Amino acid sequence: MYQYILELLPNKSSFRFVDNISHVDENGVTGDYRLRENAFFYEDHFVGYPVTPGVILTEIMAQIGLQTLAIYLILKETKEINTNEGNTLFPLLTATDISFYKMVLPGQKVIVISRKEFFRFGKLKCYVEMIGEDKEIIAKGTIAGMIKGIVKAKTI
């Protein structure tokens, strides 16, 4: 099931920030990501002392804590997602309120723990924490989003 959820994530290649889902159920998700030392955003942020931008940390929290949980909840409701014909689910970020406590450096592994606050009418809101391998808090807060299904039109 976890691998299937990863395959359904709309983010691919250099902008997918989920390596592993270790737990998911209707109340939350836990997953992790190791930041690649050669990631595109380190080149100029900051020269000589690369630090992971807060927007990337927020994206990691959203992909693990919101997108993977949203896909799981939709699968639970519908029993399957028809990805034939290029149909895709897009969990779209609508709001964040994140506080940051520590820097994240290239090569570091982060763990994201998300707890569902509510899911109704296609809107999901979660309380999300990001911790390091040392179990110290890196960031925490709330993330909300809408789940949209995108159906590609057939050309005639």
Short mmCIF file of N, CA, C and O in Angstrom, two decimals, residues 13-125:
data_model
loop_
_atom_site.label_atom_id
_atom_site.label_comp_id
_atom_site.label_asym_id
_atom_site.label_seq_id
_atom_site.Cartn_x
_atom_site.Cartn_y
_atom_site.Cartn_z
N SER A 13 10.71 13.21 -9.68
CA SER A 13 12.11 13.52 -9.88
C SER A 13 12.67 14.43 -8.79
O SER A 13 12.58 14.12 -7.61
N SER A 14 13.25 15.57 -9.18
CA SER A 14 13.95 16.43 -8.24
C SER A 14 13.03 17.19 -7.29
O SER A 14 13.50 17.85 -6.37
N PHE A 15 11.73 17.08 -7.48
CA PHE A 15 10.82 17.79 -6.58
C PHE A 15 9.94 16.83 -5.77
O PHE A 15 8.92 17.23 -5.23
N ARG A 16 10.33 15.57 -5.69
CA ARG A 16 9.66 14.65 -4.76
C ARG A 16 10.51 14.56 -3.51
O ARG A 16 11.67 14.20 -3.56
N PHE A 17 9.90 14.87 -2.36
CA PHE A 17 10.61 14.90 -1.10
C PHE A 17 10.06 13.86 -0.12
O PHE A 17 9.85 14.15 1.06
N VAL A 18 9.82 12.66 -0.61
CA VAL A 18 9.36 11.54 0.22
C VAL A 18 10.20 10.33 -0.17
O VAL A 18 10.16 9.91 -1.31
N ASP A 19 10.96 9.79 0.78
CA ASP A 19 11.70 8.56 0.54
C ASP A 19 10.92 7.34 1.02
O ASP A 19 10.95 6.30 0.40
N ASN A 20 10.23 7.49 2.13
CA ASN A 20 9.63 6.35 2.80
C ASN A 20 8.40 6.77 3.58
O ASN A 20 8.37 7.84 4.18
N ILE A 21 7.39 5.92 3.55
CA ILE A 21 6.24 6.05 4.45
C ILE A 21 6.34 4.88 5.42
O ILE A 21 6.33 3.73 5.00
N SER A 22 6.47 5.17 6.70
CA SER A 22 6.61 4.09 7.68
C SER A 22 5.29 3.75 8.36
O SER A 22 5.16 2.65 8.91
N HIS A 23 4.32 4.67 8.30
CA HIS A 23 3.02 4.41 8.89
C HIS A 23 1.99 5.34 8.27
O HIS A 23 2.27 6.51 8.05
N VAL A 24 0.82 4.80 8.00
CA VAL A 24 -0.31 5.63 7.59
C VAL A 24 -1.60 4.94 8.01
O VAL A 24 -1.73 3.73 7.91
N ASP A 25 -2.51 5.72 8.54
CA ASP A 25 -3.87 5.25 8.82
C ASP A 25 -4.80 6.46 8.72
O ASP A 25 -4.35 7.54 8.34
N GLU A 26 -6.06 6.29 9.07
CA GLU A 26 -7.02 7.38 8.88
C GLU A 26 -6.76 8.58 9.78
O GLU A 26 -7.33 9.66 9.57
N ASN A 27 -5.87 8.45 10.77
CA ASN A 27 -5.58 9.54 11.69
C ASN A 27 -4.27 10.27 11.42
O ASN A 27 -4.04 11.33 11.99
N GLY A 28 -3.41 9.70 10.60
CA GLY A 28 -2.15 10.37 10.36
C GLY A 28 -1.16 9.54 9.56
O GLY A 28 -1.45 8.42 9.14
N VAL A 29 0.02 10.12 9.38
CA VAL A 29 1.07 9.50 8.57
C VAL A 29 2.43 9.86 9.15
O VAL A 29 2.59 10.93 9.75
N THR A 30 3.39 8.95 8.99
CA THR A 30 4.78 9.20 9.34
C THR A 30 5.63 8.78 8.15
O THR A 30 5.41 7.71 7.58
N GLY A 31 6.57 9.63 7.79
CA GLY A 31 7.45 9.33 6.68
C GLY A 31 8.76 10.07 6.83
O GLY A 31 8.92 10.88 7.76
N ASP A 32 9.69 9.82 5.92
CA ASP A 32 10.99 10.48 6.03
C ASP A 32 11.56 10.82 4.66
O ASP A 32 11.11 10.32 3.64
N TYR A 33 12.57 11.69 4.71
CA TYR A 33 13.28 12.11 3.51
C TYR A 33 14.70 12.51 3.90
O TYR A 33 14.90 13.21 4.89
N ARG A 34 15.68 12.04 3.12
CA ARG A 34 17.07 12.46 3.30
C ARG A 34 17.39 13.48 2.22
O ARG A 34 17.26 13.20 1.04
N LEU A 35 17.80 14.66 2.67
CA LEU A 35 18.10 15.74 1.72
C LEU A 35 19.35 15.42 0.93
O LEU A 35 20.38 15.07 1.50
N ARG A 36 19.24 15.50 -0.39
CA ARG A 36 20.33 15.19 -1.31
C ARG A 36 21.36 16.31 -1.28
O ARG A 36 20.99 17.49 -1.43
N GLU A 37 22.62 15.95 -1.10
CA GLU A 37 23.67 16.97 -1.02
C GLU A 37 23.83 17.76 -2.30
O GLU A 37 24.29 18.89 -2.27
N ASN A 38 23.42 17.18 -3.43
CA ASN A 38 23.55 17.88 -4.72
C ASN A 38 22.22 18.49 -5.18
O ASN A 38 22.08 18.81 -6.35
N ALA A 39 21.27 18.68 -4.28
CA ALA A 39 19.97 19.26 -4.65
C ALA A 39 20.14 20.66 -5.23
O ALA A 39 21.01 21.43 -4.80
N PHE A 40 19.31 20.98 -6.21
CA PHE A 40 19.42 22.25 -6.95
C PHE A 40 19.37 23.48 -6.07
O PHE A 40 20.00 24.49 -6.36
N PHE A 41 18.65 23.45 -4.96
CA PHE A 41 18.46 24.65 -4.13
C PHE A 41 19.65 24.97 -3.24
O PHE A 41 19.72 26.04 -2.65
N TYR A 42 20.63 24.06 -3.13
CA TYR A 42 21.82 24.34 -2.30
C TYR A 42 22.86 25.16 -3.05
O TYR A 42 23.73 25.75 -2.42
N GLU A 43 22.80 25.19 -4.36
CA GLU A 43 23.84 25.86 -5.15
C GLU A 43 24.08 27.30 -4.71
O GLU A 43 25.21 27.75 -4.61
N ASP A 44 23.01 28.04 -4.45
CA ASP A 44 23.15 29.45 -4.09
C ASP A 44 22.52 29.79 -2.75
O ASP A 44 22.34 30.97 -2.43
N HIS A 45 22.21 28.81 -1.92
CA HIS A 45 21.53 29.07 -0.64
C HIS A 45 22.25 28.33 0.47
O HIS A 45 21.85 27.23 0.83
N PHE A 46 23.18 28.78 1.04
CA PHE A 46 23.98 29.99 0.88
C PHE A 46 25.35 29.56 0.38
O PHE A 46 25.86 28.53 0.81
N VAL A 47 25.98 30.35 -0.47
CA VAL A 47 27.26 30.00 -1.08
C VAL A 47 28.29 29.74 0.02
O VAL A 47 28.50 30.57 0.89
N GLY A 48 28.91 28.57 -0.05
CA GLY A 48 29.92 28.20 0.94
C GLY A 48 29.37 27.59 2.21
O GLY A 48 30.10 26.99 2.98
N TYR A 49 28.08 27.76 2.48
CA TYR A 49 27.46 27.20 3.68
C TYR A 49 26.00 26.87 3.36
O TYR A 49 25.08 27.59 3.75
N PRO A 50 25.78 25.79 2.61
CA PRO A 50 24.41 25.47 2.17
C PRO A 50 23.49 25.12 3.34
O PRO A 50 23.86 24.36 4.23
N VAL A 51 22.31 25.70 3.31
CA VAL A 51 21.27 25.46 4.31
C VAL A 51 19.97 25.22 3.55
O VAL A 51 19.70 25.87 2.54
N THR A 52 19.17 24.28 4.02
CA THR A 52 17.90 23.98 3.36
C THR A 52 16.92 25.14 3.55
O THR A 52 16.63 25.52 4.69
N PRO A 53 16.39 25.70 2.46
CA PRO A 53 15.42 26.79 2.58
C PRO A 53 14.14 26.34 3.31
O PRO A 53 13.69 25.20 3.15
N GLY A 54 13.55 27.26 4.05
CA GLY A 54 12.31 26.98 4.77
C GLY A 54 11.18 26.54 3.85
O GLY A 54 10.36 25.70 4.22
N VAL A 55 11.15 27.07 2.65
CA VAL A 55 10.10 26.69 1.71
C VAL A 55 10.24 25.22 1.31
O VAL A 55 9.24 24.53 1.11
N ILE A 56 11.47 24.71 1.25
CA ILE A 56 11.69 23.29 0.94
C ILE A 56 11.27 22.44 2.14
O ILE A 56 10.64 21.39 1.97
N LEU A 57 11.60 22.87 3.35
CA LEU A 57 11.16 22.14 4.54
C LEU A 57 9.64 22.10 4.61
O LEU A 57 9.04 21.06 4.94
N THR A 58 8.99 23.21 4.28
CA THR A 58 7.52 23.24 4.25
C THR A 58 7.00 22.27 3.20
O THR A 58 6.03 21.55 3.44
N GLU A 59 7.65 22.24 2.04
CA GLU A 59 7.22 21.32 0.98
C GLU A 59 7.38 19.86 1.41
O GLU A 59 6.51 19.03 1.13
N ILE A 60 8.46 19.54 2.10
CA ILE A 60 8.64 18.18 2.61
C ILE A 60 7.50 17.83 3.57
O ILE A 60 6.90 16.75 3.49
N MET A 61 7.19 18.75 4.46
CA MET A 61 6.10 18.53 5.43
C MET A 61 4.76 18.37 4.71
O MET A 61 3.95 17.53 5.09
N ALA A 62 4.55 19.14 3.65
CA ALA A 62 3.30 19.05 2.91
C ALA A 62 3.20 17.75 2.12
O ALA A 62 2.14 17.12 2.08
N GLN A 63 4.29 17.35 1.47
CA GLN A 63 4.24 16.12 0.68
C GLN A 63 4.01 14.89 1.56
O GLN A 63 3.19 14.04 1.24
N ILE A 64 4.74 14.80 2.68
CA ILE A 64 4.56 13.65 3.56
C ILE A 64 3.30 13.80 4.40
O ILE A 64 2.47 12.90 4.48
N GLY A 65 3.15 14.96 5.04
CA GLY A 65 2.10 15.14 6.03
C GLY A 65 0.72 15.42 5.48
O GLY A 65 -0.28 15.19 6.16
N LEU A 66 0.64 15.92 4.25
CA LEU A 66 -0.66 16.25 3.66
C LEU A 66 -0.96 15.39 2.43
O LEU A 66 -1.98 14.71 2.38
N GLN A 67 -0.06 15.40 1.45
CA GLN A 67 -0.33 14.69 0.19
C GLN A 67 -0.47 13.18 0.39
O GLN A 67 -1.41 12.59 -0.12
N THR A 68 0.48 12.56 1.10
CA THR A 68 0.37 11.10 1.24
C THR A 68 -0.86 10.71 2.06
O THR A 68 -1.53 9.74 1.73
N LEU A 69 -1.17 11.50 3.09
CA LEU A 69 -2.36 11.21 3.89
C LEU A 69 -3.63 11.42 3.06
O LEU A 69 -4.56 10.62 3.13
N ALA A 70 -3.66 12.48 2.28
CA ALA A 70 -4.83 12.75 1.42
C ALA A 70 -5.06 11.60 0.45
O ALA A 70 -6.20 11.13 0.27
N ILE A 71 -4.00 11.12 -0.18
CA ILE A 71 -4.13 10.00 -1.12
C ILE A 71 -4.65 8.77 -0.39
O ILE A 71 -5.54 8.08 -0.88
N TYR A 72 -4.11 8.49 0.79
CA TYR A 72 -4.58 7.34 1.58
C TYR A 72 -6.08 7.48 1.90
O TYR A 72 -6.85 6.52 1.74
N LEU A 73 -6.49 8.65 2.34
CA LEU A 73 -7.90 8.85 2.71
C LEU A 73 -8.83 8.72 1.51
O LEU A 73 -9.91 8.15 1.62
N ILE A 74 -8.40 9.23 0.35
CA ILE A 74 -9.20 9.08 -0.87
C ILE A 74 -9.28 7.61 -1.26
O ILE A 74 -10.35 7.11 -1.61
N LEU A 75 -8.16 6.89 -1.18
CA LEU A 75 -8.16 5.46 -1.49
C LEU A 75 -9.11 4.71 -0.56
O LEU A 75 -9.82 3.81 -0.99
N LYS A 76 -9.09 5.09 0.70
CA LYS A 76 -9.95 4.43 1.69
C LYS A 76 -11.43 4.65 1.37
O LYS A 76 -12.25 3.74 1.51
N GLU A 77 -11.76 5.84 0.91
CA GLU A 77 -13.15 6.16 0.56
C GLU A 77 -13.59 5.50 -0.75
O GLU A 77 -14.69 5.01 -0.87
N THR A 78 -12.71 5.54 -1.75
CA THR A 78 -13.11 5.10 -3.09
C THR A 78 -12.66 3.69 -3.43
O THR A 78 -13.09 3.13 -4.43
N LYS A 79 -11.77 3.12 -2.62
CA LYS A 79 -11.20 1.78 -2.81
C LYS A 79 -10.19 1.70 -3.94
O LYS A 79 -9.40 0.80 -3.99
N GLU A 80 -10.20 2.63 -4.87
CA GLU A 80 -9.19 2.65 -5.93
C GLU A 80 -9.20 4.01 -6.61
O GLU A 80 -10.16 4.76 -6.53
N ILE A 81 -8.10 4.30 -7.26
CA ILE A 81 -7.99 5.50 -8.07
C ILE A 81 -7.67 5.05 -9.48
O ILE A 81 -6.71 4.33 -9.71
N ASN A 82 -8.50 5.44 -10.42
CA ASN A 82 -8.28 5.06 -11.81
C ASN A 82 -7.29 6.03 -12.43
O ASN A 82 -7.63 7.15 -12.76
N THR A 83 -6.05 5.56 -12.56
CA THR A 83 -5.03 6.42 -13.14
C THR A 83 -4.86 6.18 -14.64
O THR A 83 -3.96 6.73 -15.25
N ASN A 84 -5.74 5.38 -15.20
CA ASN A 84 -5.73 5.20 -16.65
C ASN A 84 -6.06 6.54 -17.31
O ASN A 84 -6.69 7.40 -16.72
N GLU A 85 -5.64 6.69 -18.53
CA GLU A 85 -5.94 7.90 -19.29
C GLU A 85 -5.29 9.15 -18.69
O GLU A 85 -5.68 10.25 -19.00
N GLY A 86 -4.33 8.98 -17.75
CA GLY A 86 -3.63 10.13 -17.20
C GLY A 86 -4.36 10.84 -16.08
O GLY A 86 -4.00 11.95 -15.71
N ASN A 87 -5.40 10.24 -15.51
CA ASN A 87 -6.10 10.85 -14.38
C ASN A 87 -5.16 10.92 -13.18
O ASN A 87 -4.41 9.99 -12.91
N THR A 88 -5.19 12.02 -12.44
CA THR A 88 -4.26 12.23 -11.35
C THR A 88 -4.97 12.94 -10.20
O THR A 88 -5.83 13.77 -10.42
N LEU A 89 -4.55 12.61 -8.97
CA LEU A 89 -5.00 13.35 -7.80
C LEU A 89 -3.98 14.44 -7.49
O LEU A 89 -2.78 14.18 -7.51
N PHE A 90 -4.44 15.63 -7.22
CA PHE A 90 -3.57 16.72 -6.84
C PHE A 90 -4.00 17.28 -5.50
O PHE A 90 -4.93 18.07 -5.43
N PRO A 91 -3.33 16.87 -4.41
CA PRO A 91 -3.57 17.53 -3.12
C PRO A 91 -2.88 18.90 -3.17
O PRO A 91 -1.67 18.99 -3.28
N LEU A 92 -3.65 19.97 -3.16
CA LEU A 92 -3.13 21.32 -3.32
C LEU A 92 -3.05 22.03 -1.97
O LEU A 92 -4.02 22.06 -1.22
N LEU A 93 -1.91 22.59 -1.67
CA LEU A 93 -1.68 23.32 -0.44
C LEU A 93 -2.50 24.61 -0.45
O LEU A 93 -2.45 25.36 -1.41
N THR A 94 -3.26 24.85 0.63
CA THR A 94 -4.05 26.08 0.70
C THR A 94 -3.64 26.98 1.86
O THR A 94 -3.89 28.18 1.81
N ALA A 95 -3.04 26.41 2.91
CA ALA A 95 -2.66 27.23 4.06
C ALA A 95 -1.57 26.53 4.87
O ALA A 95 -1.58 25.31 5.00
N THR A 96 -0.65 27.35 5.41
CA THR A 96 0.37 26.82 6.31
C THR A 96 0.57 27.79 7.46
O THR A 96 0.40 29.00 7.31
N ASP A 97 0.92 27.25 8.59
CA ASP A 97 1.32 28.03 9.75
C ASP A 97 2.42 27.22 10.42
O ASP A 97 2.15 26.39 11.29
N ILE A 98 3.66 27.41 9.96
CA ILE A 98 4.79 26.60 10.38
C ILE A 98 5.78 27.47 11.15
O ILE A 98 6.10 28.58 10.72
N SER A 99 6.29 26.94 12.26
CA SER A 99 7.38 27.57 13.00
C SER A 99 8.62 26.71 12.85
O SER A 99 8.54 25.48 12.93
N PHE A 100 9.78 27.35 12.65
CA PHE A 100 11.04 26.65 12.44
C PHE A 100 11.93 26.83 13.66
O PHE A 100 12.01 27.93 14.22
N TYR A 101 12.64 25.76 14.04
CA TYR A 101 13.46 25.77 15.25
C TYR A 101 14.92 25.44 15.02
O TYR A 101 15.77 25.82 15.82
N LYS A 102 15.23 24.69 13.96
CA LYS A 102 16.60 24.29 13.68
C LYS A 102 16.87 24.33 12.19
O LYS A 102 15.95 24.18 11.39
N MET A 103 18.15 24.51 11.84
CA MET A 103 18.55 24.43 10.44
C MET A 103 18.64 22.97 10.02
O MET A 103 18.90 22.09 10.85
N VAL A 104 18.45 22.74 8.72
CA VAL A 104 18.65 21.42 8.14
C VAL A 104 19.72 21.56 7.07
O VAL A 104 19.61 22.40 6.18
N LEU A 105 20.74 20.72 7.17
CA LEU A 105 21.88 20.78 6.27
C LEU A 105 21.80 19.68 5.22
O LEU A 105 21.07 18.69 5.40
N PRO A 106 22.55 19.83 4.13
CA PRO A 106 22.57 18.79 3.11
C PRO A 106 22.96 17.44 3.72
O PRO A 106 23.83 17.36 4.58
N GLY A 107 22.29 16.38 3.27
CA GLY A 107 22.58 15.04 3.74
C GLY A 107 21.80 14.62 4.97
O GLY A 107 21.78 13.44 5.32
N GLN A 108 21.15 15.56 5.63
CA GLN A 108 20.37 15.23 6.83
C GLN A 108 19.09 14.50 6.48
O GLN A 108 18.46 14.78 5.46
N LYS A 109 18.70 13.58 7.35
CA LYS A 109 17.41 12.89 7.22
C LYS A 109 16.42 13.57 8.16
O LYS A 109 16.74 13.85 9.31
N VAL A 110 15.22 13.84 7.63
CA VAL A 110 14.15 14.41 8.44
C VAL A 110 12.98 13.43 8.47
O VAL A 110 12.74 12.70 7.52
N ILE A 111 12.29 13.43 9.58
CA ILE A 111 11.12 12.57 9.78
C ILE A 111 9.92 13.49 10.00
O ILE A 111 9.99 14.44 10.78
N VAL A 112 8.84 13.20 9.29
CA VAL A 112 7.62 14.01 9.38
C VAL A 112 6.52 13.15 9.99
O VAL A 112 6.27 12.03 9.55
N ILE A 113 5.88 13.70 11.02
CA ILE A 113 4.77 13.05 11.70
C ILE A 113 3.57 13.98 11.58
O ILE A 113 3.63 15.14 11.99
N SER A 114 2.50 13.46 11.01
CA SER A 114 1.31 14.27 10.75
C SER A 114 0.10 13.64 11.43
O SER A 114 -0.09 12.42 11.37
N ARG A 115 -0.72 14.49 12.05
CA ARG A 115 -1.97 14.03 12.65
C ARG A 115 -3.13 14.81 12.02
O ARG A 115 -3.13 16.04 12.01
N LYS A 116 -4.09 14.07 11.52
CA LYS A 116 -5.25 14.69 10.88
C LYS A 116 -6.05 15.47 11.91
O LYS A 116 -6.37 14.97 12.98
N GLU A 117 -6.39 16.71 11.57
CA GLU A 117 -7.32 17.50 12.38
C GLU A 117 -8.72 17.34 11.83
O GLU A 117 -9.67 17.16 12.59
N PHE A 118 -8.86 17.44 10.50
CA PHE A 118 -10.15 17.12 9.88
C PHE A 118 -9.97 16.83 8.40
O PHE A 118 -9.01 17.25 7.78
N PHE A 119 -10.92 16.07 7.87
CA PHE A 119 -10.98 15.76 6.45
C PHE A 119 -12.45 15.71 6.08
O PHE A 119 -13.17 14.80 6.50
N ARG A 120 -12.92 16.70 5.33
CA ARG A 120 -14.31 16.71 4.88
C ARG A 120 -14.43 17.60 3.65
O ARG A 120 -13.72 18.58 3.50
N PHE A 121 -15.33 17.17 2.76
CA PHE A 121 -15.59 17.90 1.52
C PHE A 121 -14.31 18.15 0.72
O PHE A 121 -14.14 19.21 0.12
N GLY A 122 -13.40 17.19 0.75
CA GLY A 122 -12.17 17.32 -0.01
C GLY A 122 -11.11 18.21 0.61
O GLY A 122 -10.09 18.49 0.00
N LYS A 123 -11.34 18.71 1.83
CA LYS A 123 -10.35 19.56 2.49
C LYS A 123 -9.75 18.79 3.66
O LYS A 123 -10.46 18.20 4.46
N LEU A 124 -8.41 18.84 3.73
CA LEU A 124 -7.67 18.15 4.77
C LEU A 124 -6.83 19.17 5.53
O LEU A 124 -6.16 19.99 4.92
N LYS A 125 -6.88 19.09 6.86
CA LYS A 125 -6.04 19.94 7.70
C LYS A 125 -5.31 19.02 8.68
O LYS A 125 -5.93 18.15 9.29
#
